[in-house]
Amino acid sequence: MALKNFTKTKIMATIGPASDSVKMLRALVDEGVDVFRLNMGHMAHDVARVVIGRIRAISSRVGILVDLQGPKTRLTEMEAPFTLETGDQIEVHAGEEASTRQALYIPFGELVEKLEVGHRLLIDDGLVQLKVTRGLPEGGIVCEALNQGEVKSRKGVAAPDLRLIPDHYLDAGDLDDIAFAARSKVDFVAASFVSRAADIAAVRNALGKAGREIHIVAKIESRVGVDNLAEIIDAADGVMVARGDLGVEIPPEEVPLVQKQIIRACTEKAKPVVVATQMLDSMVHQPVASRAETSDVANAILDGTDAVMLSAETSVGSYPLEAVRTMAKISRYTEREGTLGKDRFNRPSSNAVEFVCKAAARCAGELEVKAIVSLTASGFTARNMASFHPRVPIFATTPNQLVVRRLAISYGVYCIQAEHIGRYNVMLYRSLQKLKELGLLADDDLVAVIGGVPVGKPGSTNLLQVETVKVLMTVE
């Protein structure tokens, strides 16, 4: 078979009312979606359970990511939205009471206590901007509206002049969502507003034995998260550049360079990275992307991202299928015509796996190699191979179907399940035979094979073979 609609840059699509039907889910998979995202801030467990069942019935290859709400600060509920005019005064208090035109309430009391005169309070991704003018004797603060804007229930609140880390990263709602993710055997959990490595440890501990196979993707959405990036990358299994909240917590003009910084740091650690938020935002309401959005997606790919994500475009948009199709077209063209800097080959290798993978990527760039074949038990070798963004696809084989789905967010990897039993040459023979049966390789194709001995030990990659499939299938 040909790789229908395959892109080396993986596509993640958020599920919602516009895309949760069996017909639409199947169509999205056919167009190239590699991972589906379930946003627990907008999806009840009973709905999510049905969606997960539908996805698993459609494809055993597609990954499923459950996105936790995390410690995002939000306004309390209110009876109806209201508009603030520039210069209007409004009180802000800590508490669970309903917000009104006279006073806004925020459950995260420490934030209100720490705000000082002159500090900014940004509501709804900065659409409403307030500035603290004075404190109140009985507690709380008074703010002045810096612009006209509508205030709505449960909208996010950011205080970019503070660097607060919550005492408790996970609340009862997050713990409930984590337990649901573990029971549902999803492939990834996205941890929102990660500030430090301890937050990842908290999620991993909450997943427990039932969720030990689930990989954790850390969402970088705050200045503190950027400051602690190195330790977060080490603790997490992957990272998401969540540009929506990040662009509120830090000045928007800093986001492009921070995005490049995060991608570069993840690549050096061979951790998959996803660029997310407003990538094709105009396609929520129209069937074509803007030129700026097209450039945004292409530049993320050229920066070295593993995956790109669609949010409202596929969850509530009018053109979910067209959005995925557009993302795939941009990806394929950029991968084919664009070039990544050769500096990815300049970083020193810290172990044999990195050295072998680097050599294979250089080989693919200089010889007429059809593909790189990676025999991987845990996915570790394939992820390292992906970090070098080789010119050709990475055909990974693994005995574990869970690994197939975990590699769904790693650049260039097309993973299949195949037996890894016996000597290395036997494993290689069976893997190549399976790839031939699928029509992915032919006898005369030149391939670069990376593997290792002892067989089955994660991280033991120490072999690189460059030969035709026919010669490699000669078992001694």
Short mmCIF file of C-alpha atoms in Angstrom, two decimals:
data_model
loop_
_atom_site.label_atom_id
_atom_site.label_comp_id
_atom_site.label_asym_id
_atom_site.label_seq_id
_atom_site.Cartn_x
_atom_site.Cartn_y
_atom_site.Cartn_z
CA MET A 1 0.00 0.00 0.00
CA ALA A 2 1.06 3.60 -0.45
CA LEU A 3 1.20 5.83 2.61
CA LYS A 4 -2.11 7.58 2.00
CA ASN A 5 -2.00 11.21 3.12
CA PHE A 6 1.15 10.60 5.18
CA THR A 7 2.94 13.67 6.47
CA LYS A 8 6.22 13.55 8.38
CA THR A 9 4.92 16.40 10.54
CA LYS A 10 2.20 14.82 12.65
CA ILE A 11 -1.28 16.35 12.85
CA MET A 12 -3.23 16.55 16.10
CA ALA A 13 -6.92 17.48 15.93
CA THR A 14 -9.18 18.52 18.81
CA ILE A 15 -12.54 16.76 19.01
CA GLY A 16 -15.79 18.60 19.67
CA PRO A 17 -19.36 18.87 18.39
CA ALA A 18 -18.11 19.53 14.85
CA SER A 19 -16.05 16.35 14.69
CA ASP A 20 -17.22 13.70 17.15
CA SER A 21 -19.44 11.67 14.79
CA VAL A 22 -18.20 8.34 13.45
CA LYS A 23 -18.40 9.63 9.88
CA MET A 24 -16.32 12.74 10.61
CA LEU A 25 -13.77 10.92 12.77
CA ARG A 26 -13.19 8.40 9.99
CA ALA A 27 -12.87 11.17 7.41
CA LEU A 28 -10.34 13.03 9.58
CA VAL A 29 -8.23 9.88 9.95
CA ASP A 30 -8.36 9.37 6.18
CA GLU A 31 -7.14 12.95 5.68
CA GLY A 32 -4.12 12.38 7.90
CA VAL A 33 -4.92 12.98 11.59
CA ASP A 34 -2.40 11.13 13.75
CA VAL A 35 -3.64 12.04 17.24
CA PHE A 36 -7.03 13.16 18.55
CA ARG A 37 -7.15 15.58 21.48
CA LEU A 38 -9.98 15.52 24.03
CA ASN A 39 -10.16 18.78 25.99
CA MET A 40 -11.51 17.91 29.42
CA GLY A 41 -12.38 21.55 30.03
CA HIS A 42 -15.16 21.19 27.46
CA MET A 43 -15.98 17.46 27.40
CA ALA A 44 -17.85 15.39 29.99
CA HIS A 45 -16.62 11.88 30.76
CA ASP A 46 -19.66 10.15 29.29
CA VAL A 47 -19.15 11.98 25.99
CA ALA A 48 -15.39 11.35 26.03
CA ARG A 49 -15.98 7.64 26.68
CA VAL A 50 -18.14 7.35 23.57
CA VAL A 51 -15.63 9.30 21.45
CA ILE A 52 -12.72 7.12 22.61
CA GLY A 53 -14.70 4.00 21.69
CA ARG A 54 -15.40 5.39 18.23
CA ILE A 55 -11.74 6.29 17.61
CA ARG A 56 -10.48 2.87 18.71
CA ALA A 57 -13.05 1.18 16.45
CA ILE A 58 -11.90 3.26 13.47
CA SER A 59 -8.14 2.87 13.93
CA SER A 60 -5.75 1.05 16.21
CA ARG A 61 -2.92 3.34 15.05
CA VAL A 62 -4.29 6.77 15.94
CA GLY A 63 -3.24 8.20 19.30
CA ILE A 64 -5.63 9.72 21.87
CA LEU A 65 -4.60 12.61 24.12
CA VAL A 66 -6.60 13.73 27.16
CA ASP A 67 -5.91 17.40 27.93
CA LEU A 68 -6.27 18.30 31.62
CA GLN A 69 -7.63 21.68 32.70
CA GLY A 70 -4.79 22.26 35.14
CA PRO A 71 -4.49 25.22 37.50
CA LYS A 72 -5.82 27.81 35.09
CA THR A 73 -7.34 30.73 36.95
CA ARG A 74 -10.89 31.53 35.87
CA LEU A 75 -13.69 33.88 36.82
CA THR A 76 -16.64 32.38 38.65
CA GLU A 77 -20.03 31.93 37.01
CA MET A 78 -22.21 34.98 36.33
CA GLU A 79 -25.86 35.39 35.42
CA ALA A 80 -25.13 37.15 32.13
CA PRO A 81 -22.17 38.70 30.30
CA PHE A 82 -21.63 42.44 30.65
CA THR A 83 -19.50 45.07 28.93
CA LEU A 84 -16.81 47.16 30.60
CA GLU A 85 -15.99 50.52 29.05
CA THR A 86 -12.50 52.03 29.11
CA GLY A 87 -11.97 53.69 32.49
CA ASP A 88 -14.70 51.72 34.30
CA GLN A 89 -13.89 50.67 37.88
CA ILE A 90 -14.63 47.15 39.14
CA GLU A 91 -13.76 45.25 42.31
CA VAL A 92 -11.96 41.90 42.23
CA HIS A 93 -12.19 39.48 45.18
CA ALA A 94 -11.05 35.99 46.10
CA GLY A 95 -13.92 33.57 46.48
CA GLU A 96 -16.51 31.30 44.87
CA GLU A 97 -19.38 33.80 44.77
CA ALA A 98 -21.01 34.62 41.44
CA SER A 99 -19.30 37.43 39.52
CA THR A 100 -21.35 40.57 38.82
CA ARG A 101 -20.98 43.98 37.19
CA GLN A 102 -19.92 45.32 40.60
CA ALA A 103 -17.39 42.63 41.57
CA LEU A 104 -15.49 39.80 39.90
CA TYR A 105 -14.60 36.70 41.91
CA ILE A 106 -11.59 34.44 41.41
CA PRO A 107 -11.31 31.12 43.32
CA PHE A 108 -7.48 31.31 43.41
CA GLY A 109 -7.20 33.56 46.45
CA GLU A 110 -3.42 33.82 46.46
CA LEU A 111 -3.48 35.62 43.11
CA VAL A 112 -5.74 38.39 44.39
CA GLU A 113 -3.66 38.73 47.56
CA LYS A 114 -0.39 39.12 45.64
CA LEU A 115 -1.60 41.72 43.11
CA GLU A 116 -0.24 45.20 43.68
CA VAL A 117 -1.12 48.65 42.40
CA GLY A 118 -0.09 48.89 38.75
CA HIS A 119 -0.26 45.15 38.09
CA ARG A 120 -2.33 43.99 35.12
CA LEU A 121 -5.15 41.47 35.13
CA LEU A 122 -5.96 40.02 31.69
CA ILE A 123 -9.31 38.30 31.11
CA ASP A 124 -10.30 36.01 28.20
CA ASP A 125 -6.86 35.80 26.55
CA GLY A 126 -6.35 39.55 27.06
CA LEU A 127 -9.55 40.67 25.34
CA VAL A 128 -10.40 42.49 28.58
CA GLN A 129 -7.48 44.25 30.30
CA LEU A 130 -7.60 45.60 33.84
CA LYS A 131 -5.06 47.48 35.96
CA VAL A 132 -5.01 47.46 39.77
CA THR A 133 -5.59 50.99 41.13
CA ARG A 134 -5.93 50.35 44.88
CA GLY A 135 -6.53 47.77 47.57
CA LEU A 136 -9.65 47.51 49.71
CA PRO A 137 -9.45 47.57 53.53
CA GLU A 138 -11.69 44.52 53.86
CA GLY A 139 -9.72 42.57 51.23
CA GLY A 140 -9.82 42.54 47.48
CA ILE A 141 -8.74 45.15 44.96
CA VAL A 142 -10.17 47.79 42.66
CA CYS A 143 -9.25 47.69 38.98
CA GLU A 144 -9.65 50.06 36.07
CA ALA A 145 -10.60 48.79 32.62
CA LEU A 146 -7.92 49.64 30.07
CA ASN A 147 -10.14 48.85 27.10
CA GLN A 148 -13.73 48.13 26.18
CA GLY A 149 -14.62 44.44 26.33
CA GLU A 150 -17.24 41.89 27.25
CA VAL A 151 -16.77 39.91 30.46
CA LYS A 152 -18.15 36.35 30.41
CA SER A 153 -18.53 33.44 32.83
CA ARG A 154 -15.61 31.11 33.47
CA LYS A 155 -13.17 32.99 31.26
CA GLY A 156 -9.48 32.66 32.02
CA VAL A 157 -7.63 35.24 34.08
CA ALA A 158 -3.89 35.93 33.79
CA ALA A 159 -1.62 38.14 35.89
CA PRO A 160 1.49 38.56 33.72
CA ASP A 161 3.24 40.73 36.32
CA LEU A 162 3.26 37.86 38.85
CA ARG A 163 5.09 34.54 38.81
CA LEU A 164 2.92 32.39 41.05
CA ILE A 165 3.24 28.63 41.45
CA PRO A 166 0.16 26.99 43.05
CA ASP A 167 0.77 25.05 46.23
CA HIS A 168 -1.26 22.13 44.82
CA TYR A 169 -0.90 21.51 41.09
CA LEU A 170 -3.82 19.08 40.73
CA ASP A 171 -7.32 19.79 42.01
CA ALA A 172 -10.17 17.31 42.46
CA GLY A 173 -11.37 17.82 38.89
CA ASP A 174 -7.94 17.08 37.43
CA LEU A 175 -7.56 13.97 39.58
CA ASP A 176 -10.95 12.76 38.36
CA ASP A 177 -9.91 13.37 34.74
CA ILE A 178 -6.60 11.55 35.28
CA ALA A 179 -8.40 8.54 36.73
CA PHE A 180 -10.71 8.57 33.70
CA ALA A 181 -7.72 8.71 31.33
CA ALA A 182 -6.08 5.75 33.09
CA ARG A 183 -9.30 3.68 32.97
CA SER A 184 -9.76 4.54 29.30
CA LYS A 185 -6.19 3.52 28.43
CA VAL A 186 -5.52 6.63 26.38
CA ASP A 187 -2.05 7.19 24.97
CA PHE A 188 -1.19 10.68 26.21
CA VAL A 189 -2.19 13.05 29.00
CA ALA A 190 -1.45 16.74 28.48
CA ALA A 191 -0.60 18.56 31.71
CA SER A 192 -1.66 22.21 31.52
CA PHE A 193 0.20 25.19 33.01
CA VAL A 194 3.23 23.15 34.02
CA SER A 195 5.60 25.25 36.15
CA ARG A 196 8.20 22.72 37.26
CA ALA A 197 9.22 19.07 37.11
CA ALA A 198 7.27 18.38 40.30
CA ASP A 199 4.03 19.03 38.38
CA ILE A 200 4.86 16.20 35.96
CA ALA A 201 5.69 13.96 38.91
CA ALA A 202 2.29 14.75 40.42
CA VAL A 203 0.51 13.69 37.23
CA ARG A 204 2.61 10.53 36.91
CA ASN A 205 1.89 9.63 40.52
CA ALA A 206 -1.85 10.23 40.02
CA LEU A 207 -1.88 8.01 36.92
CA GLY A 208 -0.58 5.21 39.12
CA LYS A 209 -0.16 1.62 38.03
CA ALA A 210 -3.24 1.71 35.79
CA GLY A 211 -1.79 4.58 33.77
CA ARG A 212 1.92 3.75 33.80
CA GLU A 213 1.92 3.26 30.02
CA ILE A 214 0.48 6.74 29.37
CA HIS A 215 2.94 9.38 28.20
CA ILE A 216 2.75 12.88 29.68
CA VAL A 217 2.94 15.96 27.46
CA ALA A 218 3.85 19.15 29.35
CA LYS A 219 2.11 22.30 28.12
CA ILE A 220 4.29 25.40 28.43
CA GLU A 221 1.89 28.28 29.07
CA SER A 222 3.60 30.66 31.50
CA ARG A 223 6.79 32.57 32.19
CA VAL A 224 7.60 30.20 35.04
CA GLY A 225 7.23 27.25 32.68
CA VAL A 226 9.63 28.86 30.20
CA ASP A 227 12.12 29.64 32.98
CA ASN A 228 12.04 26.00 34.16
CA LEU A 229 11.98 24.51 30.67
CA ALA A 230 15.05 22.28 31.05
CA GLU A 231 13.79 20.41 34.10
CA ILE A 232 10.28 20.11 32.62
CA ILE A 233 11.62 18.55 29.40
CA ASP A 234 13.66 16.05 31.42
CA ALA A 235 10.61 15.04 33.46
CA ALA A 236 8.01 14.90 30.66
CA ASP A 237 7.62 12.53 27.71
CA GLY A 238 6.84 15.40 25.33
CA VAL A 239 6.11 19.13 25.28
CA MET A 240 3.41 21.34 23.80
CA VAL A 241 3.98 25.00 22.92
CA ALA A 242 0.53 26.22 24.03
CA ARG A 243 0.69 29.64 22.45
CA GLY A 244 -2.77 30.88 23.45
CA ASP A 245 -2.23 31.24 27.19
CA LEU A 246 1.51 31.63 26.72
CA GLY A 247 0.86 34.75 24.63
CA VAL A 248 -1.13 36.21 27.53
CA GLU A 249 1.30 35.30 30.27
CA ILE A 250 4.26 36.72 28.33
CA PRO A 251 4.29 39.59 25.79
CA PRO A 252 2.97 38.33 22.42
CA GLU A 253 6.07 39.57 20.61
CA GLU A 254 8.18 37.13 22.64
CA VAL A 255 6.16 34.05 21.65
CA PRO A 256 7.84 33.33 18.26
CA LEU A 257 11.34 33.22 19.74
CA VAL A 258 10.17 31.27 22.80
CA GLN A 259 8.57 28.78 20.40
CA LYS A 260 11.92 28.33 18.65
CA GLN A 261 13.67 27.98 22.02
CA ILE A 262 11.28 25.25 23.18
CA ILE A 263 11.49 23.33 19.89
CA ARG A 264 15.29 23.47 19.91
CA ALA A 265 15.50 22.32 23.54
CA CYS A 266 13.11 19.40 22.93
CA THR A 267 14.99 18.34 19.79
CA GLU A 268 18.27 18.23 21.68
CA LYS A 269 16.67 15.93 24.27
CA ALA A 270 14.86 13.81 21.62
CA LYS A 271 11.49 14.64 23.17
CA PRO A 272 8.56 15.19 20.76
CA VAL A 273 7.22 18.74 20.62
CA VAL A 274 3.82 19.99 19.44
CA VAL A 275 3.07 23.56 18.33
CA ALA A 276 -0.51 24.52 19.13
CA THR A 277 -3.16 27.25 19.12
CA GLN A 278 -4.61 29.41 16.34
CA MET A 279 -2.55 27.78 13.61
CA LEU A 280 -5.43 27.96 11.10
CA ASP A 281 -7.83 29.99 13.23
CA SER A 282 -9.58 31.72 10.33
CA MET A 283 -10.74 28.28 9.15
CA VAL A 284 -13.12 28.12 12.08
CA HIS A 285 -15.43 30.23 9.92
CA GLN A 286 -14.04 30.05 6.37
CA PRO A 287 -12.85 27.23 4.08
CA VAL A 288 -9.40 28.67 3.34
CA ALA A 289 -6.47 29.68 5.54
CA SER A 290 -4.93 33.13 5.57
CA ARG A 291 -1.47 33.58 4.09
CA ALA A 292 -0.12 34.45 7.55
CA GLU A 293 -1.49 31.20 8.98
CA THR A 294 0.04 29.19 6.15
CA SER A 295 3.40 30.80 6.90
CA ASP A 296 2.94 30.11 10.62
CA VAL A 297 2.48 26.37 10.05
CA ALA A 298 5.36 26.19 7.59
CA ASN A 299 7.72 28.06 9.91
CA ALA A 300 6.87 25.76 12.82
CA ILE A 301 7.85 22.82 10.60
CA LEU A 302 11.06 24.54 9.52
CA ASP A 303 11.81 25.25 13.20
CA GLY A 304 11.75 21.48 13.74
CA THR A 305 8.42 20.74 15.42
CA ASP A 306 7.25 17.12 15.51
CA ALA A 307 3.56 17.93 15.32
CA VAL A 308 1.09 20.75 14.74
CA MET A 309 -2.29 21.00 16.43
CA LEU A 310 -5.74 22.19 15.44
CA SER A 311 -8.07 23.39 18.21
CA ALA A 312 -11.32 25.24 17.47
CA GLU A 313 -10.74 24.58 13.76
CA THR A 314 -11.78 20.93 14.21
CA SER A 315 -13.71 21.00 17.50
CA VAL A 316 -16.34 23.67 16.78
CA GLY A 317 -15.38 25.03 13.36
CA SER A 318 -17.47 24.90 10.21
CA TYR A 319 -14.69 23.31 8.14
CA PRO A 320 -12.89 20.63 10.19
CA LEU A 321 -12.07 18.42 7.20
CA GLU A 322 -10.79 21.31 5.14
CA ALA A 323 -8.60 22.45 8.05
CA VAL A 324 -6.89 19.06 8.32
CA ARG A 325 -6.52 18.86 4.55
CA THR A 326 -4.93 22.32 4.49
CA MET A 327 -2.57 21.44 7.34
CA ALA A 328 -1.50 18.29 5.50
CA LYS A 329 -0.89 20.17 2.22
CA ILE A 330 1.28 22.77 3.95
CA SER A 331 3.20 20.03 5.76
CA ARG A 332 3.90 17.94 2.68
CA TYR A 333 5.05 20.91 0.60
CA THR A 334 7.27 22.32 3.35
CA GLU A 335 8.81 18.91 4.07
CA ARG A 336 9.52 18.37 0.39
CA GLU A 337 10.82 21.81 -0.57
CA GLY A 338 12.05 23.29 2.71
CA THR A 339 15.36 22.58 4.38
CA LEU A 340 16.24 22.31 8.04
CA GLY A 341 19.54 23.74 9.14
CA LYS A 342 22.42 21.26 9.27
CA ASP A 343 23.17 22.41 12.82
CA ARG A 344 21.06 19.50 14.03
CA PHE A 345 24.04 17.32 13.08
CA ASN A 346 26.45 19.49 15.04
CA ARG A 347 25.21 18.72 18.53
CA PRO A 348 27.51 16.24 20.29
CA SER A 349 26.19 12.73 20.83
CA SER A 350 25.69 11.79 24.47
CA ASN A 351 25.34 8.06 23.79
CA ALA A 352 25.60 5.41 21.07
CA VAL A 353 21.91 5.68 20.17
CA GLU A 354 22.23 9.37 19.28
CA PHE A 355 25.41 8.75 17.30
CA VAL A 356 23.87 5.95 15.24
CA CYS A 357 20.69 7.95 14.60
CA LYS A 358 22.68 11.01 13.54
CA ALA A 359 24.72 8.86 11.14
CA ALA A 360 21.52 7.37 9.68
CA ALA A 361 20.01 10.82 9.13
CA ARG A 362 23.16 12.02 7.34
CA CYS A 363 23.16 8.85 5.28
CA ALA A 364 19.54 9.52 4.21
CA GLY A 365 20.51 13.02 3.15
CA GLU A 366 23.51 11.99 1.06
CA LEU A 367 22.56 8.61 -0.45
CA GLU A 368 19.53 7.47 -2.45
CA VAL A 369 17.97 5.83 0.59
CA LYS A 370 14.24 5.02 0.36
CA ALA A 371 13.63 4.89 4.11
CA ILE A 372 15.19 4.42 7.53
CA VAL A 373 14.08 1.23 9.27
CA SER A 374 14.14 1.26 13.05
CA LEU A 375 13.63 -1.83 15.19
CA THR A 376 12.36 -0.39 18.48
CA ALA A 377 10.97 -2.10 21.55
CA SER A 378 9.93 0.95 23.59
CA GLY A 379 9.99 3.65 20.90
CA PHE A 380 13.16 5.20 22.35
CA THR A 381 15.28 4.62 19.23
CA ALA A 382 12.57 5.84 16.85
CA ARG A 383 12.12 9.05 18.88
CA ASN A 384 15.85 9.67 18.78
CA MET A 385 15.82 9.09 15.04
CA ALA A 386 12.90 11.52 14.66
CA SER A 387 14.83 14.26 16.46
CA PHE A 388 17.19 14.51 13.47
CA HIS A 389 14.29 15.06 11.03
CA PRO A 390 15.69 12.85 8.26
CA ARG A 391 14.81 13.45 4.61
CA VAL A 392 13.05 10.07 4.27
CA PRO A 393 10.33 8.34 6.32
CA ILE A 394 11.25 6.34 9.41
CA PHE A 395 9.61 2.90 9.23
CA ALA A 396 9.61 1.67 12.82
CA THR A 397 8.62 -1.83 13.86
CA THR A 398 7.69 -2.81 17.39
CA PRO A 399 5.98 -5.77 19.04
CA ASN A 400 3.87 -3.39 21.14
CA GLN A 401 0.75 -1.71 19.70
CA LEU A 402 0.93 0.90 22.48
CA VAL A 403 4.30 2.00 21.11
CA VAL A 404 2.75 2.34 17.64
CA ARG A 405 0.36 4.97 19.02
CA ARG A 406 2.95 6.68 21.23
CA LEU A 407 5.06 7.32 18.13
CA ALA A 408 2.10 9.05 16.50
CA ILE A 409 3.50 12.44 17.59
CA SER A 410 7.10 11.80 16.50
CA TYR A 411 8.25 13.41 13.25
CA GLY A 412 8.53 11.19 10.21
CA VAL A 413 7.74 7.93 11.99
CA TYR A 414 5.37 5.39 10.47
CA CYS A 415 5.25 2.54 12.96
CA ILE A 416 3.85 -0.96 12.48
CA GLN A 417 3.48 -3.88 14.85
CA ALA A 418 5.78 -6.81 14.08
CA GLU A 419 7.21 -9.71 16.05
CA HIS A 420 10.60 -9.14 17.66
CA ILE A 421 11.54 -12.72 18.50
CA GLY A 422 14.82 -14.55 18.07
CA ARG A 423 18.16 -13.36 16.80
CA TYR A 424 18.63 -9.86 15.40
CA ASN A 425 18.81 -11.08 11.79
CA VAL A 426 15.54 -12.96 12.22
CA MET A 427 13.84 -9.89 13.69
CA LEU A 428 15.12 -7.77 10.81
CA TYR A 429 13.91 -10.32 8.25
CA ARG A 430 10.41 -10.40 9.73
CA SER A 431 10.25 -6.60 9.95
CA LEU A 432 11.31 -6.11 6.35
CA GLN A 433 8.94 -8.84 5.22
CA LYS A 434 6.05 -7.06 6.92
CA LEU A 435 7.03 -3.74 5.33
CA LYS A 436 7.17 -5.45 1.93
CA GLU A 437 3.75 -7.04 2.46
CA LEU A 438 2.33 -3.60 3.16
CA GLY A 439 3.84 -2.29 -0.05
CA LEU A 440 6.09 0.16 1.78
CA LEU A 441 9.36 -1.38 0.58
CA ALA A 442 10.55 -3.45 -2.38
CA ASP A 443 13.54 -5.79 -2.81
CA ASP A 444 15.68 -3.27 -4.69
CA ASP A 445 15.07 -0.37 -2.26
CA LEU A 446 18.17 0.90 -0.50
CA VAL A 447 17.45 1.37 3.21
CA ALA A 448 19.34 2.42 6.34
CA VAL A 449 18.57 0.06 9.20
CA ILE A 450 19.21 1.00 12.82
CA GLY A 451 19.01 -1.65 15.51
CA GLY A 452 21.03 -3.16 18.28
CA VAL A 453 22.16 -6.04 20.37
CA PRO A 454 21.38 -7.34 22.88
CA VAL A 455 17.95 -7.73 21.29
CA GLY A 456 14.92 -6.31 23.11
CA LYS A 457 16.85 -4.05 25.49
CA PRO A 458 15.63 -0.43 25.26
CA GLY A 459 18.42 1.98 24.34
CA SER A 460 20.77 -0.72 23.02
CA THR A 461 20.89 0.64 19.44
CA ASN A 462 24.46 0.28 18.21
CA LEU A 463 24.15 -0.89 14.58
CA LEU A 464 23.69 0.93 11.27
CA GLN A 465 23.37 -1.08 8.06
CA VAL A 466 22.96 0.46 4.60
CA GLU A 467 21.94 -2.10 2.00
CA THR A 468 19.11 -3.18 -0.27
CA VAL A 469 16.12 -4.92 1.25
CA LYS A 470 16.91 -8.11 -0.70
CA VAL A 471 20.42 -8.38 0.72
CA LEU A 472 19.31 -7.57 4.26
CA MET A 473 16.68 -10.32 4.14
CA THR A 474 19.37 -12.95 3.68
CA VAL A 475 19.33 -14.63 7.09
CA GLU A 476 22.58 -16.30 8.07
#
